[in-house]
Amino acid sequence: MSNFLKTMTDSLSSVFHKDTVDSVLGIDIGSSSIKIVQLKKKGGKAVLETYGALSLGPYASTDIGTLTNLPTDILAKALVDVLKESNTTTTNGALAIPSIASLIFIITLPGNIKDSDLANIIPVEARKYVPVPIAEVTLDWWMLPNEAQNQDQSTDTMQNPVDISKTMNTEVLVVAIHNDTLSKYRELLTASNINSHFFEMEIFSAIRSSFNYELAPVVFIDFGASKTKVTIIEYGIVKSFHIINRGSYDITKNISTSLAISFKEAEDLKRSVGMSTNANQAVADVVKISIDYILAESYAIVLAYQKKYNKAISKVILMGGGSQTLGLMDKVSEVFSVEVMYADPFTKAEAPAFLEPILKQSGPEFAVALGLALRQLS
Ligand SMILES: Nc1ncnc2c1ncn2[C@@H]1O[C@H](COP(=O)(O)OP(=O)(O)OP(=O)(O)O)[C@@H](O)[C@H]1O
Ligand SMILES: [Mg+2]
């Protein structure tokens, strides 16, 4: 099994055991901005050394908040710039693979399959889910323990003995990344002089930094610039993953079109007004329509999950820059009727007390970068 997928529990269990580790970087290259975090380990704890973000728009000669698809050399320049501006002191780091550059799906296999057999089975089964020749992608997988199913099984077995191997299904979480994507990221790391030993899917990094061992299903919603990612986690494991083809960039676009103003003005208004009708009714209305759409899609994903597994979700955790939209928290609470909170990843690292308010505020944006850095301290 290659190592770009690793579970939160693997990593967290060992974070606090080694004494000294050199400083490490977590690098999250989103469609609109780069986020980086540098951590080191001291006295068995993760310590925040520095962090920073950089909008990519200007590197494509466009505005802050626009979506970019930069060539590797320009992206490398942007990465080097943000590392320099943030006064980083190490070249050891790891890069997150964006969800849009990958496929994540669950394969259900009949019977009780052995982990060692998956290397033969998964590449064959994955063909049904991967739209390109299987030789062009790198696959990674992890067998999902199904506690609920096992419990039902043992009760059933005691009262009415059955052959478990015949009745139990095996669920396997599979990640596929195109080899060209991996080559592009390797080139980027070389061009920016970063030593890296692994890639990780962004959602796994975010789980590590922002999940606290809740047992009941939790929903992570990452409001990025280009897409909104909805993940349902149970026992610390990804049980469902969906991408909604709408992000915070689309909200700015809608404001710009509806009010016939520039993208830049629209971006500023989106950030200052959000859904606050007192500040600007016209802007708030546009933001609300976009957010309503994204939340309706997210809720439909959750409802389908609840129906399939007959379990209620217990909490929603918000992350990504778009989660800062004013009024969003209330709207999410209204739609989901459960506890809603912002990801607070910096609490997993020690930092000076005076930074606490700003770290809490910017935490949702840095969940991926911080989780990636944490993994390297294990
Ligand atoms: N205060 C705010 N209010 C509303 N939106 C905001 C605010 N701050 C940032 N954003 C939006 O958040 C988005 C950037 O978030 P983030 O950095 O998580 O995206 P990304 O990682 O680049 O995108 P993606 O994950 O989709 O590739 C931009 O669209 C930006 O306009
Ligand atoms: Mg992102």
Tab-separated table of C-alpha atoms and ligand atoms in Angstrom:
chain	number	residue	atom	x	y	z
A	1	MET	CA	0.000	0.000	0.000
A	2	SER	CA	1.466	3.362	-0.978
A	3	ASN	CA	1.602	6.008	1.672
A	4	PHE	CA	-0.435	8.999	0.581
A	5	LEU	CA	-3.371	7.775	2.597
A	6	LYS	CA	-2.943	7.338	6.280
A	7	THR	CA	-5.539	7.274	9.002
A	8	MET	CA	-5.931	9.912	11.621
A	9	THR	CA	-5.592	7.381	14.420
A	10	ASP	CA	-2.256	6.063	13.087
A	11	SER	CA	-0.828	9.510	13.120
A	12	LEU	CA	-2.279	10.964	16.272
A	13	SER	CA	-1.269	8.015	18.399
A	14	SER	CA	2.364	8.685	17.708
A	15	VAL	CA	2.416	12.490	17.617
A	16	PHE	CA	3.311	12.757	21.262
A	17	HIS	CA	5.945	10.052	21.572
A	18	LYS	CA	9.194	11.229	20.040
A	19	ASP	CA	11.285	13.837	21.742
A	20	THR	CA	12.778	15.974	19.034
A	21	VAL	CA	11.881	16.209	15.396
A	22	ASP	CA	13.129	18.871	13.025
A	23	SER	CA	10.716	21.501	11.860
A	24	VAL	CA	8.230	20.393	9.213
A	25	LEU	CA	5.946	22.136	6.723
A	26	GLY	CA	2.365	21.374	5.748
A	27	ILE	CA	1.517	22.800	2.314
A	28	ASP	CA	-2.053	23.172	1.024
A	29	ILE	CA	-2.341	24.496	-2.514
A	30	GLY	CA	-5.975	25.405	-3.088
A	31	SER	CA	-7.529	26.711	-6.281
A	32	SER	CA	-7.393	30.308	-5.034
A	33	SER	CA	-4.625	30.370	-2.431
A	34	ILE	CA	-1.697	28.544	-0.811
A	35	LYS	CA	-1.737	27.894	2.910
A	36	ILE	CA	1.386	26.765	4.793
A	37	VAL	CA	2.090	25.831	8.424
A	38	GLN	CA	5.463	25.093	10.061
A	39	LEU	CA	5.543	22.995	13.233
A	40	LYS	CA	8.245	21.420	15.337
A	41	LYS	CA	8.131	19.061	18.256
A	42	LYS	CA	9.347	20.162	21.649
A	43	GLY	CA	8.954	18.302	24.919
A	44	GLY	CA	6.725	15.777	23.191
A	45	LYS	CA	4.318	18.436	21.918
A	46	ALA	CA	3.649	20.004	18.541
A	47	VAL	CA	4.674	23.663	18.552
A	48	LEU	CA	3.550	26.227	15.991
A	49	GLU	CA	6.540	28.015	14.488
A	50	THR	CA	4.920	29.984	11.681
A	51	TYR	CA	2.051	29.951	9.204
A	52	GLY	CA	0.979	31.963	6.196
A	53	ALA	CA	-1.337	32.230	3.201
A	54	LEU	CA	-0.977	33.717	-0.249
A	55	SER	CA	-3.629	34.454	-2.884
A	56	LEU	CA	-2.779	32.962	-6.261
A	57	GLY	CA	-4.893	35.372	-8.355
A	58	PRO	CA	-2.098	37.950	-8.744
A	59	TYR	CA	0.239	35.201	-10.082
A	60	ALA	CA	-2.224	34.721	-12.936
A	61	SER	CA	-2.561	38.502	-13.317
A	62	THR	CA	-6.093	38.404	-11.904
A	63	ASP	CA	-7.787	39.405	-8.661
A	64	ILE	CA	-7.558	37.900	-5.214
A	65	GLY	CA	-10.217	35.197	-4.865
A	66	THR	CA	-10.165	34.109	-8.522
A	67	LEU	CA	-9.535	30.469	-9.434
A	68	THR	CA	-6.147	29.643	-10.891
A	69	ASN	CA	-4.569	26.773	-12.745
A	70	LEU	CA	-0.974	27.926	-12.856
A	71	PRO	CA	1.909	26.261	-14.693
A	72	THR	CA	4.326	24.468	-12.372
A	73	ASP	CA	7.105	27.072	-12.550
A	74	ILE	CA	4.781	29.952	-11.561
A	75	LEU	CA	3.185	27.861	-8.825
A	76	ALA	CA	6.672	27.031	-7.516
A	77	LYS	CA	7.463	30.763	-7.431
A	78	ALA	CA	4.277	31.440	-5.451
A	79	LEU	CA	5.143	28.649	-3.024
A	80	VAL	CA	8.682	29.925	-2.545
A	81	ASP	CA	7.250	33.434	-1.974
A	82	VAL	CA	4.797	32.370	0.727
A	83	LEU	CA	7.471	30.304	2.494
A	84	LYS	CA	9.803	33.297	2.456
A	85	GLU	CA	7.143	35.766	3.587
A	86	SER	CA	6.232	33.438	6.442
A	87	ASN	CA	9.903	33.163	7.495
A	88	THR	CA	9.938	29.383	7.335
A	89	THR	CA	13.222	27.739	8.279
A	90	THR	CA	12.973	24.234	6.866
A	91	THR	CA	12.680	22.557	3.483
A	92	ASN	CA	11.135	19.357	4.917
A	93	GLY	CA	7.460	19.252	4.150
A	94	ALA	CA	4.504	17.533	2.584
A	95	LEU	CA	1.869	18.536	0.092
A	96	ALA	CA	-1.877	17.934	0.156
A	97	ILE	CA	-3.561	16.503	-2.918
A	98	PRO	CA	-6.743	18.475	-3.630
A	99	SER	CA	-9.970	16.487	-3.711
A	100	ILE	CA	-10.671	17.626	-7.258
A	101	ALA	CA	-7.463	15.936	-8.432
A	102	SER	CA	-8.602	12.582	-7.106
A	103	LEU	CA	-11.454	10.159	-6.774
A	104	ILE	CA	-12.540	8.841	-3.408
A	105	PHE	CA	-15.085	6.043	-3.311
A	106	ILE	CA	-16.177	3.097	-1.232
A	107	ILE	CA	-16.258	-0.390	-2.733
A	108	THR	CA	-18.537	-2.895	-1.019
A	109	LEU	CA	-17.374	-6.486	-1.425
A	110	PRO	CA	-19.499	-9.461	-0.480
A	111	GLY	CA	-18.213	-11.584	2.393
A	112	ASN	CA	-15.405	-11.179	4.876
A	113	ILE	CA	-12.332	-10.355	2.756
A	114	LYS	CA	-8.786	-10.519	4.135
A	115	ASP	CA	-6.723	-7.326	3.979
A	116	SER	CA	-3.950	-9.217	2.184
A	117	ASP	CA	-6.337	-10.138	-0.661
A	118	LEU	CA	-7.231	-6.531	-1.422
A	119	ALA	CA	-4.100	-5.933	-3.529
A	120	ASN	CA	-5.533	-8.339	-6.099
A	121	ILE	CA	-9.189	-7.381	-5.780
A	122	ILE	CA	-9.159	-3.570	-5.612
A	123	PRO	CA	-7.413	-2.784	-8.939
A	124	VAL	CA	-10.006	-4.967	-10.695
A	125	GLU	CA	-13.047	-3.593	-8.834
A	126	ALA	CA	-11.822	0.005	-9.090
A	127	ARG	CA	-12.144	-0.154	-12.888
A	128	LYS	CA	-15.899	0.354	-12.445
A	129	TYR	CA	-15.331	3.672	-10.677
A	130	VAL	CA	-12.287	5.115	-12.444
A	131	PRO	CA	-13.040	6.684	-15.841
A	132	VAL	CA	-9.478	6.278	-17.210
A	133	PRO	CA	-7.332	3.130	-17.727
A	134	ILE	CA	-6.411	1.783	-14.307
A	135	ALA	CA	-2.698	1.761	-15.236
A	136	GLU	CA	-2.834	5.576	-15.427
A	137	VAL	CA	-3.768	6.015	-11.765
A	138	THR	CA	-2.185	5.276	-8.417
A	139	LEU	CA	-4.591	3.516	-6.074
A	140	ASP	CA	-4.624	3.454	-2.329
A	141	TRP	CA	-7.183	1.799	-0.066
A	142	TRP	CA	-8.163	1.097	3.469
A	143	MET	CA	-10.575	-1.494	4.779
A	144	LEU	CA	-13.335	0.099	6.828
A	145	PRO	CA	-14.088	-1.561	10.126
A	146	ASN	CA	-17.851	-1.702	10.417
A	147	GLU	CA	-18.498	-1.675	14.141
A	148	ALA	CA	-22.236	-1.456	13.835
A	149	GLN	CA	-22.340	-4.312	11.428
A	150	ASN	CA	-20.057	-6.442	13.592
A	151	GLN	CA	-22.225	-5.810	16.640
A	152	ASP	CA	-25.398	-6.773	14.811
A	153	GLN	CA	-23.603	-9.832	13.565
A	154	SER	CA	-22.471	-11.059	16.972
A	155	THR	CA	-25.963	-10.683	18.475
A	156	ASP	CA	-27.440	-12.506	15.549
A	157	THR	CA	-24.813	-15.248	15.722
A	158	MET	CA	-25.480	-15.970	19.375
A	159	GLN	CA	-29.204	-16.385	18.904
A	160	ASN	CA	-29.168	-17.963	15.513
A	161	PRO	CA	-25.745	-19.230	14.446
A	162	VAL	CA	-24.868	-18.308	10.847
A	163	ASP	CA	-21.752	-18.383	8.729
A	164	ILE	CA	-20.469	-14.827	9.231
A	165	SER	CA	-18.266	-14.962	6.139
A	166	LYS	CA	-21.375	-15.406	4.001
A	167	THR	CA	-23.426	-12.575	5.478
A	168	MET	CA	-20.918	-9.822	6.242
A	169	ASN	CA	-19.872	-7.311	3.586
A	170	THR	CA	-16.445	-5.731	3.462
A	171	GLU	CA	-16.327	-1.996	2.792
A	172	VAL	CA	-13.106	-0.572	1.400
A	173	LEU	CA	-12.310	3.118	1.051
A	174	VAL	CA	-10.383	3.668	-2.184
A	175	VAL	CA	-8.492	6.713	-3.420
A	176	ALA	CA	-7.364	7.059	-7.041
A	177	ILE	CA	-5.006	9.775	-8.231
A	178	HIS	CA	-3.930	10.245	-11.805
A	179	ASN	CA	-0.207	9.564	-12.248
A	180	ASP	CA	0.139	12.825	-14.211
A	181	THR	CA	-1.131	14.725	-11.171
A	182	LEU	CA	1.425	13.053	-8.930
A	183	SER	CA	4.194	13.828	-11.444
A	184	LYS	CA	3.109	17.467	-11.544
A	185	TYR	CA	3.273	17.746	-7.751
A	186	ARG	CA	6.670	16.009	-7.662
A	187	GLU	CA	7.947	18.544	-10.202
A	188	LEU	CA	6.547	21.370	-8.110
A	189	LEU	CA	8.327	20.103	-4.990
A	190	THR	CA	11.619	19.804	-6.859
A	191	ALA	CA	11.222	23.281	-8.358
A	192	SER	CA	10.542	24.773	-4.917
A	193	ASN	CA	13.295	22.745	-3.249
A	194	ILE	CA	11.027	20.952	-0.771
A	195	ASN	CA	12.009	17.508	0.549
A	196	SER	CA	8.896	15.436	0.846
A	197	HIS	CA	8.264	11.778	1.559
A	198	PHE	CA	4.559	11.552	0.942
A	199	PHE	CA	1.432	13.161	-0.430
A	200	GLU	CA	-1.850	13.087	1.416
A	201	MET	CA	-5.433	13.659	0.326
A	202	GLU	CA	-6.510	16.984	1.794
A	203	ILE	CA	-9.483	15.546	3.652
A	204	PHE	CA	-7.279	13.132	5.624
A	205	SER	CA	-5.062	16.026	6.716
A	206	ALA	CA	-8.109	18.040	7.774
A	207	ILE	CA	-9.501	15.146	9.801
A	208	ARG	CA	-6.218	14.798	11.683
A	209	SER	CA	-6.207	18.452	12.692
A	210	SER	CA	-9.892	19.024	13.313
A	211	PHE	CA	-11.498	15.834	14.555
A	212	ASN	CA	-11.655	14.835	18.206
A	213	TYR	CA	-12.545	11.156	18.334
A	214	GLU	CA	-16.301	11.665	18.180
A	215	LEU	CA	-17.928	8.269	17.680
A	216	ALA	CA	-21.250	9.331	16.178
A	217	PRO	CA	-21.125	10.484	12.533
A	218	VAL	CA	-19.727	13.994	12.040
A	219	VAL	CA	-20.036	16.046	8.853
A	220	PHE	CA	-17.078	18.109	7.633
A	221	ILE	CA	-17.961	20.848	5.149
A	222	ASP	CA	-14.990	22.508	3.429
A	223	PHE	CA	-16.160	25.717	1.745
A	224	GLY	CA	-13.318	26.245	-0.705
A	225	ALA	CA	-13.108	28.771	-3.527
A	226	SER	CA	-13.896	26.385	-6.386
A	227	LYS	CA	-15.820	23.551	-4.691
A	228	THR	CA	-17.514	22.581	-1.482
A	229	LYS	CA	-16.410	19.238	-0.087
A	230	VAL	CA	-18.777	17.283	2.165
A	231	THR	CA	-17.335	14.367	4.130
A	232	ILE	CA	-19.038	12.171	6.687
A	233	ILE	CA	-16.705	10.681	9.273
A	234	GLU	CA	-17.516	7.882	11.666
A	235	TYR	CA	-15.065	6.426	14.195
A	236	GLY	CA	-12.493	8.792	12.663
A	237	ILE	CA	-12.928	7.177	9.255
A	238	VAL	CA	-14.242	8.649	6.007
A	239	LYS	CA	-17.570	6.932	5.308
A	240	SER	CA	-18.869	9.232	2.588
A	241	PHE	CA	-17.254	11.892	0.421
A	242	HIS	CA	-18.898	14.249	-2.089
A	243	ILE	CA	-17.840	17.308	-4.015
A	244	ILE	CA	-20.422	20.015	-4.706
A	245	ASN	CA	-19.506	21.867	-7.845
A	246	ARG	CA	-19.965	25.310	-6.321
A	247	GLY	CA	-17.649	27.316	-4.061
A	248	SER	CA	-17.107	30.755	-2.591
A	249	TYR	CA	-15.674	32.008	-5.910
A	250	ASP	CA	-19.106	31.406	-7.483
A	251	ILE	CA	-20.689	33.633	-4.848
A	252	THR	CA	-18.345	36.502	-5.799
A	253	LYS	CA	-19.133	35.883	-9.480
A	254	ASN	CA	-22.873	36.008	-8.762
A	255	ILE	CA	-22.540	39.269	-6.822
A	256	SER	CA	-20.434	40.757	-9.615
A	257	THR	CA	-22.982	39.787	-12.292
A	258	SER	CA	-26.141	40.712	-10.348
A	259	LEU	CA	-24.888	44.098	-9.223
A	260	ALA	CA	-22.862	44.798	-12.390
A	261	ILE	CA	-19.691	45.516	-10.397
A	262	SER	CA	-16.085	44.334	-10.762
A	263	PHE	CA	-14.939	40.984	-9.327
A	264	LYS	CA	-12.747	42.826	-6.847
A	265	GLU	CA	-15.610	44.975	-5.533
A	266	ALA	CA	-17.825	41.911	-5.355
A	267	GLU	CA	-15.157	39.971	-3.404
A	268	ASP	CA	-14.828	42.828	-0.891
A	269	LEU	CA	-18.610	43.036	-0.476
A	270	LYS	CA	-18.934	39.280	-0.054
A	271	ARG	CA	-16.420	39.386	2.792
A	272	SER	CA	-17.786	42.488	4.521
A	273	VAL	CA	-21.536	41.867	4.087
A	274	GLY	CA	-21.987	38.113	3.767
A	275	MET	CA	-25.619	37.317	4.555
A	276	SER	CA	-26.147	40.369	6.752
A	277	THR	CA	-29.237	42.095	5.328
A	278	ASN	CA	-28.661	45.183	7.504
A	279	ALA	CA	-25.388	45.932	5.764
A	280	ASN	CA	-26.509	45.539	2.151
A	281	GLN	CA	-29.770	43.809	1.208
A	282	ALA	CA	-28.862	43.248	-2.460
A	283	VAL	CA	-25.530	41.579	-1.675
A	284	ALA	CA	-26.990	39.542	1.192
A	285	ASP	CA	-29.735	38.228	-1.095
A	286	VAL	CA	-27.239	36.980	-3.694
A	287	VAL	CA	-25.014	35.386	-1.048
A	288	LYS	CA	-28.033	33.738	0.554
A	289	ILE	CA	-29.221	32.173	-2.713
A	290	SER	CA	-25.765	30.674	-3.362
A	291	ILE	CA	-25.372	29.429	0.203
A	292	ASP	CA	-28.910	27.981	0.199
A	293	TYR	CA	-28.010	25.925	-2.873
A	294	ILE	CA	-24.763	24.604	-1.348
A	295	LEU	CA	-26.446	23.768	1.957
A	296	ALA	CA	-29.415	22.050	0.287
A	297	GLU	CA	-26.965	19.835	-1.639
A	298	SER	CA	-24.970	19.148	1.540
A	299	TYR	CA	-28.107	18.265	3.459
A	300	ALA	CA	-29.244	15.882	0.727
A	301	ILE	CA	-25.895	14.044	1.037
A	302	VAL	CA	-26.361	13.768	4.792
A	303	LEU	CA	-29.969	12.593	4.492
A	304	ALA	CA	-28.943	9.873	2.046
A	305	TYR	CA	-26.239	8.737	4.471
A	306	GLN	CA	-28.592	8.727	7.446
A	307	LYS	CA	-31.087	6.669	5.493
A	308	LYS	CA	-28.493	4.185	4.244
A	309	TYR	CA	-26.900	3.559	7.645
A	310	ASN	CA	-29.909	4.396	9.809
A	311	LYS	CA	-27.807	6.746	11.949
A	312	ALA	CA	-28.146	10.424	12.788
A	313	ILE	CA	-25.224	12.801	12.408
A	314	SER	CA	-24.154	14.484	15.622
A	315	LYS	CA	-22.231	17.533	14.518
A	316	VAL	CA	-21.180	19.706	11.578
A	317	ILE	CA	-17.612	21.085	11.410
A	318	LEU	CA	-16.996	23.993	9.027
A	319	MET	CA	-13.710	24.753	7.315
A	320	GLY	CA	-12.271	26.516	4.261
A	321	GLY	CA	-12.159	30.260	3.620
A	322	GLY	CA	-15.810	30.369	2.532
A	323	SER	CA	-16.876	29.200	5.996
A	324	GLN	CA	-16.055	32.739	7.183
A	325	THR	CA	-19.093	34.092	5.315
A	326	LEU	CA	-21.033	36.208	7.794
A	327	GLY	CA	-24.237	34.483	8.901
A	328	LEU	CA	-23.161	31.062	7.618
A	329	MET	CA	-22.963	29.409	11.029
A	330	ASP	CA	-26.626	30.275	11.804
A	331	LYS	CA	-27.767	29.088	8.399
A	332	VAL	CA	-25.986	25.742	8.798
A	333	SER	CA	-27.524	25.286	12.279
A	334	GLU	CA	-30.952	26.020	10.838
A	335	VAL	CA	-30.566	23.500	8.007
A	336	PHE	CA	-28.958	20.636	9.929
A	337	SER	CA	-30.492	21.154	13.429
A	338	VAL	CA	-27.354	19.805	15.146
A	339	GLU	CA	-24.330	21.356	16.832
A	340	VAL	CA	-22.231	23.365	14.346
A	341	MET	CA	-18.656	24.479	14.981
A	342	TYR	CA	-15.664	25.884	13.138
A	343	ALA	CA	-12.572	23.710	12.721
A	344	ASP	CA	-10.050	24.825	15.344
A	345	PRO	CA	-6.865	23.052	14.202
A	346	PHE	CA	-4.349	25.321	15.916
A	347	THR	CA	-5.437	23.908	19.274
A	348	LYS	CA	-3.434	20.789	18.281
A	349	ALA	CA	-0.219	22.855	18.453
A	350	GLU	CA	1.229	25.067	21.174
A	351	ALA	CA	1.309	28.764	20.374
A	352	PRO	CA	1.748	32.002	22.344
A	353	ALA	CA	-1.472	32.917	24.200
A	354	PHE	CA	-1.727	36.340	22.559
A	355	LEU	CA	-2.157	34.636	19.171
A	356	GLU	CA	-5.157	32.623	20.341
A	357	PRO	CA	-7.945	34.856	18.963
A	358	ILE	CA	-6.352	35.192	15.525
A	359	LEU	CA	-5.550	31.468	15.349
A	360	LYS	CA	-9.130	30.602	16.238
A	361	GLN	CA	-10.365	32.985	13.540
A	362	SER	CA	-8.072	31.715	10.791
A	363	GLY	CA	-8.148	28.049	11.869
A	364	PRO	CA	-10.796	26.867	9.347
A	365	GLU	CA	-8.546	27.997	6.484
A	366	PHE	CA	-5.474	26.146	7.811
A	367	ALA	CA	-7.045	22.803	8.778
A	368	VAL	CA	-5.394	20.963	5.862
A	369	ALA	CA	-1.920	22.528	6.162
A	370	LEU	CA	-1.806	21.989	9.920
A	371	GLY	CA	-2.940	18.356	9.670
A	372	LEU	CA	-0.238	17.646	7.099
A	373	ALA	CA	2.445	19.135	9.312
A	374	LEU	CA	1.171	17.127	12.315
A	375	ARG	CA	1.513	13.860	10.415
A	376	GLN	CA	5.222	14.470	9.942
A	377	LEU	CA	5.815	14.827	13.661
A	378	SER	CA	4.750	11.229	14.230
B	1	LIG	N1	-14.486	36.531	5.288
B	1	LIG	C1	-14.862	35.821	4.234
B	1	LIG	N2	-16.159	35.770	3.846
B	1	LIG	C2	-16.539	35.050	2.777
B	1	LIG	N3	-15.702	34.376	1.995
B	1	LIG	C3	-14.396	34.389	2.305
B	1	LIG	C4	-13.906	35.112	3.436
B	1	LIG	N4	-12.561	34.946	3.482
B	1	LIG	C5	-12.237	34.163	2.440
B	1	LIG	N5	-13.328	33.832	1.732
B	1	LIG	C6	-13.391	33.030	0.520
B	1	LIG	O1	-12.789	31.782	0.759
B	1	LIG	C7	-12.268	31.263	-0.471
B	1	LIG	C8	-10.886	30.751	-0.218
B	1	LIG	O2	-10.975	29.701	0.685
B	1	LIG	P1	-9.897	28.539	0.690
B	1	LIG	O3	-8.558	29.124	0.858
B	1	LIG	O4	-10.361	27.535	1.675
B	1	LIG	O5	-10.103	28.010	-0.806
B	1	LIG	P2	-9.113	27.137	-1.693
B	1	LIG	O6	-8.471	26.121	-0.802
B	1	LIG	O7	-8.216	28.017	-2.481
B	1	LIG	O8	-10.168	26.483	-2.692
B	1	LIG	P3	-10.493	24.962	-3.007
B	1	LIG	O9	-10.366	24.194	-1.726
B	1	LIG	O10	-11.884	24.982	-3.556
B	1	LIG	O11	-9.475	24.573	-4.033
B	1	LIG	C9	-12.274	32.411	-1.485
B	1	LIG	O12	-13.327	32.204	-2.414
B	1	LIG	C10	-12.569	33.628	-0.607
B	1	LIG	O13	-13.314	34.589	-1.299
B	2	MG	MG	-8.985	24.224	-0.147
